[in-house]
GROMACS .gro file of C-alpha atoms in nm:
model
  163
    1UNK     CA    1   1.191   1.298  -2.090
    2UNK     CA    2   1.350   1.538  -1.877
    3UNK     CA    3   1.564   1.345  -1.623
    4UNK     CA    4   1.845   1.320  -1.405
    5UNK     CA    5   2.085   1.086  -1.155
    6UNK     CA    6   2.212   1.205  -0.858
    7UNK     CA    7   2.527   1.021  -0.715
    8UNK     CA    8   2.430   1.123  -0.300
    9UNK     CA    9   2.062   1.159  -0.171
   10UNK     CA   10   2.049   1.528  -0.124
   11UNK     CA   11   1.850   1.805  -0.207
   12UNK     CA   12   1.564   1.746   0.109
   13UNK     CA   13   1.420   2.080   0.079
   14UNK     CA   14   1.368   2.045  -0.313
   15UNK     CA   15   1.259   1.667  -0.287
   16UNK     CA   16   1.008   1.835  -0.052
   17UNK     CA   17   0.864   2.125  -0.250
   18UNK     CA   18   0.802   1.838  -0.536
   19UNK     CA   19   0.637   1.588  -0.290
   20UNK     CA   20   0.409   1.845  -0.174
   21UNK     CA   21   0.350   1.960  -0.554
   22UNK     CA   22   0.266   1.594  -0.611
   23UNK     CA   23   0.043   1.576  -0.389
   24UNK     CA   24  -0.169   1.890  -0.451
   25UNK     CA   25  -0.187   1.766  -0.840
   26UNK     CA   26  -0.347   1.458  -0.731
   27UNK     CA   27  -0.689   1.421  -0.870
   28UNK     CA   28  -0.955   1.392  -0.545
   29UNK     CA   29  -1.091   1.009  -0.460
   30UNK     CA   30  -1.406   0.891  -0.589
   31UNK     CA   31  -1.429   0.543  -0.434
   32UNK     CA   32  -1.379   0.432  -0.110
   33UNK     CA   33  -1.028   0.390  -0.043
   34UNK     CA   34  -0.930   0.035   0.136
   35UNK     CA   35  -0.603  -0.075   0.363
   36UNK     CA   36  -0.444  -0.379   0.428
   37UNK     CA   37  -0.206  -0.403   0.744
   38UNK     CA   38   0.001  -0.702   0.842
   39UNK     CA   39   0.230  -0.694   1.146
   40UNK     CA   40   0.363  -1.047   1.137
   41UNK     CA   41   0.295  -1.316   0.950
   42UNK     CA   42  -0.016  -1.314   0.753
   43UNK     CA   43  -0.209  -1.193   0.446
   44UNK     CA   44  -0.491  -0.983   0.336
   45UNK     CA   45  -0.634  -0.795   0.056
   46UNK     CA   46  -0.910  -0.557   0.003
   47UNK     CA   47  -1.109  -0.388  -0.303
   48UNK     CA   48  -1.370  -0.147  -0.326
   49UNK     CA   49  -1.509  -0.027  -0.652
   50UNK     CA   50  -1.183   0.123  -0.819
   51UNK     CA   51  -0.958   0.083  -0.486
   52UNK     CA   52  -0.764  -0.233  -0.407
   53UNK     CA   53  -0.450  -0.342  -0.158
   54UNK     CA   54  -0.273  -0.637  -0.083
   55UNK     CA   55  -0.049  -0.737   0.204
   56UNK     CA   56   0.195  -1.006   0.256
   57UNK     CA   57   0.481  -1.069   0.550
   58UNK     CA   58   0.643  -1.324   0.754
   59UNK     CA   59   0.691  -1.316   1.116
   60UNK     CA   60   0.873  -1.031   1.210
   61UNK     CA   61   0.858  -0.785   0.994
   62UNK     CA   62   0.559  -0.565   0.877
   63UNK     CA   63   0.332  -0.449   0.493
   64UNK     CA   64   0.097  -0.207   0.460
   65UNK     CA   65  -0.085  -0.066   0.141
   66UNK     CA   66  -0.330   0.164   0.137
   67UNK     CA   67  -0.550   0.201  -0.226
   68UNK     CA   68  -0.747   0.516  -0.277
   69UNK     CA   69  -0.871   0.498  -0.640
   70UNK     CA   70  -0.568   0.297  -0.711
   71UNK     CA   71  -0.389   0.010  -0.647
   72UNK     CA   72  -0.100  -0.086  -0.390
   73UNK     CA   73   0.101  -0.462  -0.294
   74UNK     CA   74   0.333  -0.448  -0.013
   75UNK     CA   75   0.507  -0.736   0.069
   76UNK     CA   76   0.771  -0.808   0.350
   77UNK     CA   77   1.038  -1.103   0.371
   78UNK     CA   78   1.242  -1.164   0.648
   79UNK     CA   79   1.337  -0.840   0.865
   80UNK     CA   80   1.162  -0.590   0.652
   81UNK     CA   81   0.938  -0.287   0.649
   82UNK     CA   82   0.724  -0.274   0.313
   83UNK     CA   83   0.510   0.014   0.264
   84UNK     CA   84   0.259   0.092  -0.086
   85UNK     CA   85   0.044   0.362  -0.124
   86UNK     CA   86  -0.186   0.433  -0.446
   87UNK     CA   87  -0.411   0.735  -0.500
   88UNK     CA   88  -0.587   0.858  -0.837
   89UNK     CA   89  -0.522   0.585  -1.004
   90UNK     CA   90  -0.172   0.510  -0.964
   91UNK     CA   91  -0.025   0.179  -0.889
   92UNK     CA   92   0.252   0.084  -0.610
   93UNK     CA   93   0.416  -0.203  -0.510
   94UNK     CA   94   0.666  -0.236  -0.236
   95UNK     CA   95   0.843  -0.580  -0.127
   96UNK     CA   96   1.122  -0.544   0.132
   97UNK     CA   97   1.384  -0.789   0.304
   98UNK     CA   98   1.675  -0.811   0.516
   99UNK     CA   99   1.676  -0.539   0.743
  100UNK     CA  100   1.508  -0.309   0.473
  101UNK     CA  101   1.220  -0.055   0.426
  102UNK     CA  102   1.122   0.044   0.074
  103UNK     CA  103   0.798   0.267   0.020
  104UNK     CA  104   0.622   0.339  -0.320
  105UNK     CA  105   0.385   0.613  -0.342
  106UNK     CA  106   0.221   0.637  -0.697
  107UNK     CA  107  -0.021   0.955  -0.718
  108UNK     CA  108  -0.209   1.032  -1.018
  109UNK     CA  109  -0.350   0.821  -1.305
  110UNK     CA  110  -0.090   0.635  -1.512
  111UNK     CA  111   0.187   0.704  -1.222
  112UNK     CA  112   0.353   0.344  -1.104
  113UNK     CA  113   0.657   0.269  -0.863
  114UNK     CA  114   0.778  -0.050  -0.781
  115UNK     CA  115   1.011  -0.067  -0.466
  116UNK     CA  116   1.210  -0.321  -0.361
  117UNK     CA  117   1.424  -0.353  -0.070
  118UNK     CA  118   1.693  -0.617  -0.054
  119UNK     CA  119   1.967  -0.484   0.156
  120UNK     CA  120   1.993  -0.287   0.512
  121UNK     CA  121   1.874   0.054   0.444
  122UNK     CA  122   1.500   0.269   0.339
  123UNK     CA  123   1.399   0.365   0.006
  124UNK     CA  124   1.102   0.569  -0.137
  125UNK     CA  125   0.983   0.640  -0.475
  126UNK     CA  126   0.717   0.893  -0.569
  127UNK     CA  127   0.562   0.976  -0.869
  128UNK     CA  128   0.294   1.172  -0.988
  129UNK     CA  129   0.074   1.121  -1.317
  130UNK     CA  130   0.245   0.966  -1.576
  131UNK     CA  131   0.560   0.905  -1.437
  132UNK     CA  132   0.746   0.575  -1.313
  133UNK     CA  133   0.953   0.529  -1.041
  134UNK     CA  134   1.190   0.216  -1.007
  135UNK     CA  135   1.367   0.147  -0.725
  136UNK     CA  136   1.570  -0.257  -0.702
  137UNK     CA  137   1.764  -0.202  -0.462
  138UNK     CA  138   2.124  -0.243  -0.606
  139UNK     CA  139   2.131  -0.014  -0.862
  140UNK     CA  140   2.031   0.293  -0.906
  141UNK     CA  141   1.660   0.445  -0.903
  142UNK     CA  142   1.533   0.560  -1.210
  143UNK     CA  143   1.215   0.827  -1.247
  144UNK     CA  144   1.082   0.921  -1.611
  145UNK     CA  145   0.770   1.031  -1.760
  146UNK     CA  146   0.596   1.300  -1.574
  147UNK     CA  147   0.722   1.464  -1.219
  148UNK     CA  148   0.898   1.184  -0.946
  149UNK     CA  149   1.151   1.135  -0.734
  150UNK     CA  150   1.324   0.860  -0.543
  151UNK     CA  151   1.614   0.820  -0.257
  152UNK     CA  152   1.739   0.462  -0.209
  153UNK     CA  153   2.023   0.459   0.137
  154UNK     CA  154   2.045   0.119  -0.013
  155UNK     CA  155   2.233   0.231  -0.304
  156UNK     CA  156   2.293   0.590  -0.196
  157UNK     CA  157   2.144   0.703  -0.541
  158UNK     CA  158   1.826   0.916  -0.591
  159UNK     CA  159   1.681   1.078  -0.932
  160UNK     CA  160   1.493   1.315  -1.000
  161UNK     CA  161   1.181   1.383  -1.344
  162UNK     CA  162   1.020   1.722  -1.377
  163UNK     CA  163   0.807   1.597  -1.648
   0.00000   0.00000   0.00000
């Protein structure tokens, strides 16, 4: 487990090379991916073979998950943005509240994040096969397994797993 803590959010241009690395390892869809959008109150879920989302959220505030060969829950309390997004057969789940906006990105199989937003401020966690991403909001994140990374502005923490 190769990982480490970093007391600010920094590093943008590295946190970008290793998003866009992510993404290029991702394996390529085989089923038809679904979405599930809820501005304002209401619920809905969706499945296709191997793809699935769910939404949740009250009145005023907004989830969204989008499942392409994997599986993604957003859900949003009271004045928040919740955003999940699952490809390859990862798994993300994102539930956000007061005044916050937490997205989980989970690419590759066996990658997971679970994002939760319970104070002001926008978090994201993204990990790539194998790894985990967890993000609650108060303390730090924490990424292991293979590569990931995570900001929280709730917490002003981030981390950081090359594999």
């Amino acid at each position: 487990m190769n990982s480490h803590q970093y007391g600010r959010v920094a590093g943008v241009g590295i946190g970008a090379a290793l998003v866009a690395g992510v993404i290029a390892m991702a394996p390529s869809a085989a089923a038809a991916p679904v979405e599930c959008r809820v501005p304002g109150a209401g619920t809905i879920q969706n499945s296709s073979d191997t793809s699935e989302c769910a939404a949740s959220s009250v009145g005023g505030s907004a989830a969204a998950a989008f499942g392409i060969d994997g599986s993604a829950a957003a859900s949003a309390g009271s004045q928040g943005l919740a955003l999940a997004i699952a490809v390859g057969g990862g798994t993300a789940t994102s539930q956000a509240q007061d005044l916050s906006g937490p997205a989980a990105i989970a690419v590759g199989p066996g990658s997971t994040v679970e994002a939760i937003g319970v104070r002001p401020g926008l978090a994201i966690g993204i990990a790539g096969a194998g790894a985990t991403v967890t993000l609650d909001g108060r303390t730090g994140p924490t990424c292991v397994g293979g590569p990931a990374l995570a900001g929280d502005f709730q917490t002003l923490n981030g981390c950081v797993s090359l594999g």
